XYZ file of C-alpha atoms in Angstrom:
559
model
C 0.000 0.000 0.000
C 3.317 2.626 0.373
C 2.139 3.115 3.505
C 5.799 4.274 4.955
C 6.109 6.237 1.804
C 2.597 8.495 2.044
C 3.039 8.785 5.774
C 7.102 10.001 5.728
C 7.962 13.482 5.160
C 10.554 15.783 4.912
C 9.165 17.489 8.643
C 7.901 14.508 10.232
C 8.906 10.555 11.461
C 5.698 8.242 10.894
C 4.056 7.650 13.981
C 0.909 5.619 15.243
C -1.448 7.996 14.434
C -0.149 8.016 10.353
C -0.584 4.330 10.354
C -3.618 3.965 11.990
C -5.082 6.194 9.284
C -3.665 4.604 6.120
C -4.270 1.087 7.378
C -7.315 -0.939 5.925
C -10.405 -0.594 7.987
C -10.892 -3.555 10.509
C -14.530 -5.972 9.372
C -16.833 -5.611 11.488
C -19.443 -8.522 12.559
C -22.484 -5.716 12.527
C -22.755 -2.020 11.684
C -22.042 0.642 14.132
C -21.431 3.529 14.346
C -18.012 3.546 15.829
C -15.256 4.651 13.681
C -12.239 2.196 12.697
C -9.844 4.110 13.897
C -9.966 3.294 17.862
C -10.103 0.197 19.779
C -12.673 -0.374 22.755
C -11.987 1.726 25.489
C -11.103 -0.218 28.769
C -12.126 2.240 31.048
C -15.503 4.845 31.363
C -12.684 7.704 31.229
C -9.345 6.312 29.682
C -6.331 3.848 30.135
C -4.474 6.647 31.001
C -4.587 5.629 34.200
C -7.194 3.285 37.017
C -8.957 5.314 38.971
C -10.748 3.290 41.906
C -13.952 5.080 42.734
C -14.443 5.716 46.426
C -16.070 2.760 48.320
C -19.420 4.171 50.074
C -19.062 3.578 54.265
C -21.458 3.393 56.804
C -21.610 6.539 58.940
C -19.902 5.949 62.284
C -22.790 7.280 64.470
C -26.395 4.658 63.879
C -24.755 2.805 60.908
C -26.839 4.366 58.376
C -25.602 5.133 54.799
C -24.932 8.960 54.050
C -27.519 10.899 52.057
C -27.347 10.623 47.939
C -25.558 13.376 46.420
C -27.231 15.874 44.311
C -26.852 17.192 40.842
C -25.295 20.688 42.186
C -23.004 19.016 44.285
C -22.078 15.806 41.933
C -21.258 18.750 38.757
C -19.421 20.746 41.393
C -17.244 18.154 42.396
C -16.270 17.375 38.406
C -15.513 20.941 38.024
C -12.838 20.507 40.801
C -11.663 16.921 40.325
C -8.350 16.765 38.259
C -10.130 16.035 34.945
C -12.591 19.185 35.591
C -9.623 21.732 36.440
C -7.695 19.981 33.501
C -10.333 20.669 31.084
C -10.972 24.390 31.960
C -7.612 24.861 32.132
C -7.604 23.925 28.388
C -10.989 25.640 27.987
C -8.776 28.362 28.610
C -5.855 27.833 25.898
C -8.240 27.079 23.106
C -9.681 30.749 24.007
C -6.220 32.174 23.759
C -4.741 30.043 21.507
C -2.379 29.029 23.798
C -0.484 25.669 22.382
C 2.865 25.739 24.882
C 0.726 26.090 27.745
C -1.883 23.279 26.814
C 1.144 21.012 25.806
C 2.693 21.879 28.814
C -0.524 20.488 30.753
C -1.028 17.511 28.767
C 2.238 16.320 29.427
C 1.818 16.866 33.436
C -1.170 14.838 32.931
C 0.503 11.773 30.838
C 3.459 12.236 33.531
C 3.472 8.353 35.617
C 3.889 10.607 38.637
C 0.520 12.459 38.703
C -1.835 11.123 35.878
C -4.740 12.455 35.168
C -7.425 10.293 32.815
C -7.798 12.221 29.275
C -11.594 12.250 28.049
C -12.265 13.011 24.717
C -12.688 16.659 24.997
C -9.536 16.778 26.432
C -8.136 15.628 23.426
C -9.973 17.566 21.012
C -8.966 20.629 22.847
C -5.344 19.808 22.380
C -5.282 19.086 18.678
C -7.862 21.558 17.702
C -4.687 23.868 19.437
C -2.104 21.699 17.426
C -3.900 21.914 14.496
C -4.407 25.604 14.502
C -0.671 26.377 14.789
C 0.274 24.369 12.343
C -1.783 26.178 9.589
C -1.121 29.518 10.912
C 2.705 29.602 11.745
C 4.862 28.510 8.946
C 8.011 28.675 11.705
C 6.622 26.284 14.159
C 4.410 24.263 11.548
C 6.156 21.167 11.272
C 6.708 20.451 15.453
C 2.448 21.511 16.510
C 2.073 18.775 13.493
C 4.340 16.506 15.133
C 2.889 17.121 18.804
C -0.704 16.658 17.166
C -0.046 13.249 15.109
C 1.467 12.265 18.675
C -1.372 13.189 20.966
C -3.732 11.546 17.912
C -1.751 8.286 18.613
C -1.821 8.168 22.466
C -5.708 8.778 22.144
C -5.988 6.016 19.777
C -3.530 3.452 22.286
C -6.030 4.735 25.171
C -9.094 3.351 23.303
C -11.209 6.933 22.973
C -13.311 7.030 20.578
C -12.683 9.970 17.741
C -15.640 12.118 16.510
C -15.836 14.078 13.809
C -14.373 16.822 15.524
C -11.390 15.462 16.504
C -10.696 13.984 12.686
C -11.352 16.996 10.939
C -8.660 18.525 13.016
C -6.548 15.625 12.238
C -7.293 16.638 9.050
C -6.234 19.903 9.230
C -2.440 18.901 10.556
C -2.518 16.678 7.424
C -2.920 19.594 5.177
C -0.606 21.438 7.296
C 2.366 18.834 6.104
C 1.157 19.448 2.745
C -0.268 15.649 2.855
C -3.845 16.424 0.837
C -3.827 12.729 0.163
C -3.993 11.923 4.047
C -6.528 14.653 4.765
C -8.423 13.417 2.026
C -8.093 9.654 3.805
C -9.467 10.650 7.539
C -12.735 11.995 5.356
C -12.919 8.505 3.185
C -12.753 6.587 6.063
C -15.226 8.771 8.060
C -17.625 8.114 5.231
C -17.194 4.450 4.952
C -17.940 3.971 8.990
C -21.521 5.825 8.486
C -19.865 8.934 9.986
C -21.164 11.480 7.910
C -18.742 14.433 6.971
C -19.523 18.184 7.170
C -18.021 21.334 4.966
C -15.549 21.352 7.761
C -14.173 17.840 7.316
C -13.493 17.942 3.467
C -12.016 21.383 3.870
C -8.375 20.417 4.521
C -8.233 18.086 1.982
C -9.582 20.358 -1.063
C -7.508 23.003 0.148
C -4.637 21.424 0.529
C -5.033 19.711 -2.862
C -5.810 23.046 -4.746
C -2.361 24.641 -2.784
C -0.493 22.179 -4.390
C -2.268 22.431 -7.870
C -3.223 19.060 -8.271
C -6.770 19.750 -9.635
C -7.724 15.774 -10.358
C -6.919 15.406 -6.475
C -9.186 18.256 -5.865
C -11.858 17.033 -8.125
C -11.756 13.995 -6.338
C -12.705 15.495 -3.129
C -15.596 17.383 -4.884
C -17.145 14.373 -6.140
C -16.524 13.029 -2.618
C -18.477 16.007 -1.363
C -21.245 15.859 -3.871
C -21.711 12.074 -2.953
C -22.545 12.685 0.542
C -24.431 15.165 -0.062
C -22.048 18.265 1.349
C -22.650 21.466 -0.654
C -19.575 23.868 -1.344
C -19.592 27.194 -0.284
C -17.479 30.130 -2.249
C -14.795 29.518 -0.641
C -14.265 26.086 -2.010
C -15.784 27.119 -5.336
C -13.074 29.590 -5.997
C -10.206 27.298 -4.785
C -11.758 25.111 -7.463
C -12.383 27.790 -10.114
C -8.722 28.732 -9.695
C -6.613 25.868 -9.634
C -8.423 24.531 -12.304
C -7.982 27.832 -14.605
C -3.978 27.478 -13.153
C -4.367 23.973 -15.454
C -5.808 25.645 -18.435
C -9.135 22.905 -17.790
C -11.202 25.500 -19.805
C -14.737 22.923 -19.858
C -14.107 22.439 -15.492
C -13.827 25.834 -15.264
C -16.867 26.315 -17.255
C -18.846 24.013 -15.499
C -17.517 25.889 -11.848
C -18.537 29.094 -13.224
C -22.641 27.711 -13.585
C -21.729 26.294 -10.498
C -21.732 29.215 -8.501
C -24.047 30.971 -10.438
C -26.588 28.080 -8.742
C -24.960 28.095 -5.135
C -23.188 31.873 -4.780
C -24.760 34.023 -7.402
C -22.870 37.411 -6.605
C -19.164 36.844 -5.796
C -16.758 38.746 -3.355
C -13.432 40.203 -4.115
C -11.374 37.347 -4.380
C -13.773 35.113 -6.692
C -13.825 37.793 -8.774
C -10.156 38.173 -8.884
C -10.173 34.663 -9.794
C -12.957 35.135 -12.335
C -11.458 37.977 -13.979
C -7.539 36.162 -14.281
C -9.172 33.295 -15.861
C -10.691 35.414 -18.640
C -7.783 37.199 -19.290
C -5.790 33.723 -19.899
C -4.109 32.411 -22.891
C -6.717 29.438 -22.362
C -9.620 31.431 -21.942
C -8.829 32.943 -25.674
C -8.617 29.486 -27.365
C -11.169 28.083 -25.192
C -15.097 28.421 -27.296
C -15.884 27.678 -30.547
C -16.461 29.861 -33.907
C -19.604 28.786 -34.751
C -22.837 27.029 -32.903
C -26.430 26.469 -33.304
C -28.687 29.617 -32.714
C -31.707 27.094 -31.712
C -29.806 25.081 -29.505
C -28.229 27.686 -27.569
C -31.906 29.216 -27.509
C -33.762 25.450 -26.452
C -30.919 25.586 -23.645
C -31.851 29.261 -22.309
C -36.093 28.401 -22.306
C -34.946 24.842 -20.685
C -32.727 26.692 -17.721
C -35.168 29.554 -17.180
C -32.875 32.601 -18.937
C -29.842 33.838 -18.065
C -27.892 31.136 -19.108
C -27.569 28.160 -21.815
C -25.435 25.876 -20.830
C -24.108 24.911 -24.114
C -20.335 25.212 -23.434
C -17.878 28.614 -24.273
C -18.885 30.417 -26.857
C -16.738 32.365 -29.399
C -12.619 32.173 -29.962
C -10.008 34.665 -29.509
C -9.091 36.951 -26.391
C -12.004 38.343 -23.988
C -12.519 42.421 -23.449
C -12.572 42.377 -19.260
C -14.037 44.909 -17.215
C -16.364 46.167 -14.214
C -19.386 47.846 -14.842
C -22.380 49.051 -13.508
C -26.196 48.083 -14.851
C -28.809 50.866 -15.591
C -32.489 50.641 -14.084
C -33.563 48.506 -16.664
C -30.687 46.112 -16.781
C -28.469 47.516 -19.694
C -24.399 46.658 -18.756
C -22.892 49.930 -19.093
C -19.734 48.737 -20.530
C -21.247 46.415 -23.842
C -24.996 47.639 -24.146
C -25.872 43.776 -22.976
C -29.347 44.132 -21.283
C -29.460 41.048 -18.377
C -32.773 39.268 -17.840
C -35.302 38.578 -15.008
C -34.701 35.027 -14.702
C -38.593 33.340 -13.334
C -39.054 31.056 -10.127
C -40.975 28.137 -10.684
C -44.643 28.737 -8.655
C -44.488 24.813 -7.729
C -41.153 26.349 -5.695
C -42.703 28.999 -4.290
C -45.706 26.712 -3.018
C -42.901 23.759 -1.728
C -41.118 26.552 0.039
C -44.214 28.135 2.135
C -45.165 24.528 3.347
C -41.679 24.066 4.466
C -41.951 27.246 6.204
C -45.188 26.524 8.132
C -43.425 22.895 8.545
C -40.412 24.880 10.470
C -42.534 27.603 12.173
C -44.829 24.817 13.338
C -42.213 23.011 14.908
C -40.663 26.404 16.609
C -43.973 28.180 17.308
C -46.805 27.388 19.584
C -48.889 25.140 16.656
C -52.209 26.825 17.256
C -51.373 30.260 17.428
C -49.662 29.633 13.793
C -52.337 28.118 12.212
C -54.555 30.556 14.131
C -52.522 33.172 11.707
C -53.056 31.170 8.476
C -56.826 31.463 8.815
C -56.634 34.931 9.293
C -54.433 35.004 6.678
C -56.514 33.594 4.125
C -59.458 35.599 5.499
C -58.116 38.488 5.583
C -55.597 38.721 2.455
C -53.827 38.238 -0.196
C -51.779 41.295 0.311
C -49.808 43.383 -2.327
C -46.810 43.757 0.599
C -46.190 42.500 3.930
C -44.050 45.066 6.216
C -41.485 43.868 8.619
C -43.040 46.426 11.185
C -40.349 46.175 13.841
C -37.538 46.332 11.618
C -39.079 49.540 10.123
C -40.114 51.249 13.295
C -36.713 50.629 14.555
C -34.558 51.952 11.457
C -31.703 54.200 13.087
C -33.481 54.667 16.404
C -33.464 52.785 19.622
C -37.142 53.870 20.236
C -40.035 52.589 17.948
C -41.326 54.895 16.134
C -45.416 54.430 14.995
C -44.911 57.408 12.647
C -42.121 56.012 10.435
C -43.974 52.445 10.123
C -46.912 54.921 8.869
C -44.935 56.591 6.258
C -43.771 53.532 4.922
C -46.868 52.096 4.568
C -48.451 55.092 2.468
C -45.256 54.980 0.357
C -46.018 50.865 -0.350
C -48.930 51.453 -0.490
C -48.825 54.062 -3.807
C -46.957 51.735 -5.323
C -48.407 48.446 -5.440
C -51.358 47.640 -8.034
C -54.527 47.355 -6.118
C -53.677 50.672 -3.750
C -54.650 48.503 -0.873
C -52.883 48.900 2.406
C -49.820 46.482 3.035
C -50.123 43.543 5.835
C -48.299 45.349 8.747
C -46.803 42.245 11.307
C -46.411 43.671 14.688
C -45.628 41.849 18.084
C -48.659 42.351 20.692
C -46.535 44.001 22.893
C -45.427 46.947 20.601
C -49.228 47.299 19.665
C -50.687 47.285 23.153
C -47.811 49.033 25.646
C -45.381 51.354 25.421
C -45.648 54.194 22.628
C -48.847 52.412 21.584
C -51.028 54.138 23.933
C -49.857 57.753 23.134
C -53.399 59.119 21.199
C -51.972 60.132 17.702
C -50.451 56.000 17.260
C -53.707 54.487 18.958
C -55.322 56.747 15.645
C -52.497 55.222 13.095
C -53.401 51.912 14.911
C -57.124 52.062 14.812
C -56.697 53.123 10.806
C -54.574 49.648 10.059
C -57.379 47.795 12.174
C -60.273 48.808 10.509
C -58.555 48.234 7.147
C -57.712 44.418 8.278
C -54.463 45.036 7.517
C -52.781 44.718 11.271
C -51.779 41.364 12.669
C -50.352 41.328 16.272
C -48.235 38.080 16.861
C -49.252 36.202 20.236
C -46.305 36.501 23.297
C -43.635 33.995 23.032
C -43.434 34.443 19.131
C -41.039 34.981 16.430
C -42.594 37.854 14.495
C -39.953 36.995 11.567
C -41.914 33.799 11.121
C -45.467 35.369 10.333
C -44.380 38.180 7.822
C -42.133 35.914 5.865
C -44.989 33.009 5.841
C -47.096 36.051 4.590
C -44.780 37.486 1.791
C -44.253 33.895 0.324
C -47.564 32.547 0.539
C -48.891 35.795 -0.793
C -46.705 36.333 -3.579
C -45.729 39.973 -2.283
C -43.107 42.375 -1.755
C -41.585 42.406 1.621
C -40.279 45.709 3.151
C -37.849 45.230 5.443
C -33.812 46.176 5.872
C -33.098 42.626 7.513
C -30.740 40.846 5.820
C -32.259 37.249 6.839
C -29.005 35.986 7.437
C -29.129 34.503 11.204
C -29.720 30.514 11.773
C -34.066 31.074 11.685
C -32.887 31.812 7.996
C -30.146 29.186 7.852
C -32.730 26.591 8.870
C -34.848 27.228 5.610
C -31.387 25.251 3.685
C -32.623 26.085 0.066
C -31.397 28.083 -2.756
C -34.849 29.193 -3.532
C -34.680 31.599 -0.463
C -32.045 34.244 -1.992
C -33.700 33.870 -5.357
C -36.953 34.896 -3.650
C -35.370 37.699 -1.667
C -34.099 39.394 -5.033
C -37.621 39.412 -6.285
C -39.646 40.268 -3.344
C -37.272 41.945 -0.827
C -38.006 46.230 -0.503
C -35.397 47.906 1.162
C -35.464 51.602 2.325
C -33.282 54.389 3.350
C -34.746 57.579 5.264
C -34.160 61.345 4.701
C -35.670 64.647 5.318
C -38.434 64.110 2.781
C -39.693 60.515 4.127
C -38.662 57.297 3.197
C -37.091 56.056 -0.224
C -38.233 52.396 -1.131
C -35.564 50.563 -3.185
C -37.761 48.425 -5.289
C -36.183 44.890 -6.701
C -34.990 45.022 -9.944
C -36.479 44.196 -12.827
C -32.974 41.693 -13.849
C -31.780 39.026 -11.719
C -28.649 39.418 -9.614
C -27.012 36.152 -10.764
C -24.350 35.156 -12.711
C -25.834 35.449 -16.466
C -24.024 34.050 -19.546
C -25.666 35.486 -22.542
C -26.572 33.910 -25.774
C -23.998 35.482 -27.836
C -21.414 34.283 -25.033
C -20.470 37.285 -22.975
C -21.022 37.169 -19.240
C -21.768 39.368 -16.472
C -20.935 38.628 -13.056
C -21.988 40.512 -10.022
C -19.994 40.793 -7.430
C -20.646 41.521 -3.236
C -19.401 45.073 -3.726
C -22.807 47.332 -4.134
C -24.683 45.392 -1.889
C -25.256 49.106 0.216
C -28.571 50.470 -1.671
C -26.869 53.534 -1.205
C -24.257 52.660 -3.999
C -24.482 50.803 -7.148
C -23.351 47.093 -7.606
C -20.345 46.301 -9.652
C -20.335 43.719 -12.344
C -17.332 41.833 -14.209
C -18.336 42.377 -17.947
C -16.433 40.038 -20.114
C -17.449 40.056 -24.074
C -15.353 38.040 -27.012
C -13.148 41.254 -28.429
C -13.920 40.214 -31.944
C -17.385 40.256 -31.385
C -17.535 43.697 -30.098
């Protein structure tokens, strides 16, 4: 298997821990869950070292047996037994980042003269440290990998059990030593004992394969990823996108670039660094072809839902590279291209509102929810739903009635029936507080009688109710939240940030009242157009107050 040759390096001796990793997976009579990589503990703690417990004694007055212990005083007396201090204590130098210190500890507690037993988050601590300083300190790389691979091989002679913590950081000393193959291994063999790998875990691996510009390796890991279902994030996607552009793979990096146009959409600075060397290449000028079918390119724009065809590069000869900025309408300022609204499927739009009433269900009190969807359906649909708390609270620490008010005239001129938006207010802002001051009980008593106020019961999420009301209803949704926190997290679809660019209203405030910034009538998204160019948007312009950049990047002979 070359197992002494893919474990040596130039930095490091082989150890356990190398061994352990490349060896072949021991058969198991049943499945579990464990992984292959430790043997069965032979002690609750560790075979670090026997620890008798105490013997209970009868008391020496009656001969009764003391009182049982309580919780308060049983987690107490962890805290302050040797493996409680020890594990604060490297609590402590994971906050700081303190490796000589928590090596300095672990050894004291290895030490035959005063062990202490090492659980497993004892050991994570330590080569989560190890791990850290050997990515981040190119001086003192090669001895926190060596300490880590150690403390990996005593944990696996003591019997504890690795999670998926603990490998990924073995994972990330790997990578350190510039061992992708290794890192790549720990993930494999994760995988293959049910385990399942996060973004986290395969991290190491496709970095450390992209650093050392071995694309098939990192292609590899990709495929690895897609398999068990782990989605990239940009980060990966650009490592990808450039490493494969670095090996003049003009078709991968065409197929990366739809890629995140599905998962990313706009890019940040350094995708778009990476984005703009690639079409500046020698291989992005030979890459394409002269000529192509108009109707296939077309069939391949109607089947992916505009913006994009699919077909393959488009064009020969060196690409005209630029930023830009897009008019009102759309229209690139740089080539005259105009970009396109690109539709959302309505069966989406109806999957995604029962899998928000699924969530809100599960995370609200169930009756008051579906209370809300039969007023709801009673009371709307609406042309907007306003996020009233966000609105009330824009630059001020006290909620202001007035400001909601204004905004809702302002929707309210705008949309196509003229009726007043769905304002979504907790009960507490609408019965205490400013609320009883005469002029908002008026503004309050107006959105009543129109059936266009809905207080959410005590205990709620407000964010809940007005986004189950601007999807269900198909309306615009005024609000400056960004819907970035883990209630949004937990929705886990790219149909949420294609909704928010079509539905999302954000607004800014001056002397003269509020300024809605509408969506646009183009979708923010990567778009490849059917002549070939493409337009990328990038992070930069995501302030309303400025406009949005755009790489711009059209075949020089066809301009």
């Amino acid at each position: 298997m070359g197992v002494a040759a893919a474990a040596a390096r130039a930095a490091l001796r082989p150890t356990a821990a190398t061994l352990l990793l490349f060896s072949r997976p021991h058969q198991h009579r049943r499945a579990t869950q464990h992984l292959p990589f430790a043997r069965r503990r032979r002690h609750s703690y560790s075979s670090t070292a026997t620890v008798a417990a105490p013997t209970p004694t009868l008391g020496d007055s009656g001969g009764e047996a003391p009182e049982p212990e309580g919780k308060a005083a049983r987690r107490r007396r962890a805290r302050e037994s040797p493996e409680g201090l020890l594990r604060h204590q490297l609590d402590m130098c994971s906050r700081n980042a303190d490796l000589p210190t928590a090596l300095r500890l672990y050894d004291a507690a290895v030490s035959p003269e005063s062990p202490v037993p090492l659980s497993l988050h004892h050991y994570n601590c330590l080569l989560y440290l190890c791990s850290n300083a050997a990515a981040s300190d190119p001086d003192s790389s090669a001895a926190a990998a060596q300490r880590g691979f150690d403390i990996f091989a005593r944990m696996e002679a003591d019997g504890v059990q690795p999670n998926e913590a603990t490998l990924t950081s073995v994972a990330r000393l790997a990578a350190a030593t510039r061992d992708p193959a290794m890192a790549f291994s720990v993930v494999r063999r994760m995988a293959a004992a049910g385990v399942p790998p996060r973004l986290r875990t395969y991290g190491p691996a496709l970095f450390a394969y992209c650093d050392a510009k071995d694309a098939d390796g990192a292609g590899q890991v990709e495929a690895h990823m897609d398999a068990s279902g782990v989605v990239p994030e940009e980060p990966e996607l650009a490592a990808l996108l450039r490493v494969n552009a670095d090996k003049a793979r003009a078709e991968e990096v065409y197929r990366l670039l739809h890629r995140t146009r599905a998962l990313v959409r706009q890019v940040c600075d350094t995708t778009a660094q990476a984005v703009e060397a690639w079409f500046r290449s020698d291989a992005a000028s030979e890459a394409g072809v002269d000529k192509w079918d108009p109707r296939k390119i077309k069939e391949g724009v109607v089947k992916g839902g505009g913006g994009w065809h699919g077909q393959g590069w488009l064009g020969k000869g060196p690409w005209s590279v630029g930023t830009s900025e897009m008019d009102k309408d759309g229209t690139c300022q740089r080539c005259g291209e105009r970009l396109v609204c690109i539709d959302i499927d309505p069966s989406e739009t109806d999957n995604f509102a029962s899998s928000l009433t699924e969530l809100a269900i599960k995370r609200e009190a169930r009756d008051d929810f579906l209370c809300f969807q039969s007023w709801l359906r009673r009371h709307g649909p609406f042309d907007a739903v306003i996020d009233a708390a966000n609105v009330g609270l824009y630059n001020s620490k006290a909620f202001s009635f007035s400001q909601v008010n204004s905004v809702v005239n302002a929707i309210q001129r705008v949309t196509k029936s003229k009726k007043l938006p769905l304002i979504i207010l907790h009960r507490n802002r609408v019965s205490g507080g400013p609320a009883k001051a005469p002029f908002n009980q008026k503004i309050l008593e107006g959105w009543r009688n129109a059936g266009a106020l809905y207080a959410t019961p005590p205990g709620s999420n407000d964010d809940w109710y007005w986004l189950y009301a601007a999807v269900s209803c198909r309306s615009l949704l005024v609000t400056n939240d960004e819907m970035r926190d883990h209630l949004f997290q937990l929705l886990g679809t790219s149909f949420f940030p294609r909704w928010k660019e079509k539905h999302q209203v954000r607004l800014t405030f001056s002397g003269r009242g509020p300024t809605l910034h509408l969506p646009p009538p183009y979708s923010i998204v990567i778009q490849e157009s059917e002549d070939g160019s493409w337009h990328v948007p990038t992070t930069t312009g995501d302030d309303i107050e400025k406009p949005r950049q755009w790489i711009c990047s059209t075949r020089k002979s066809s301009k």
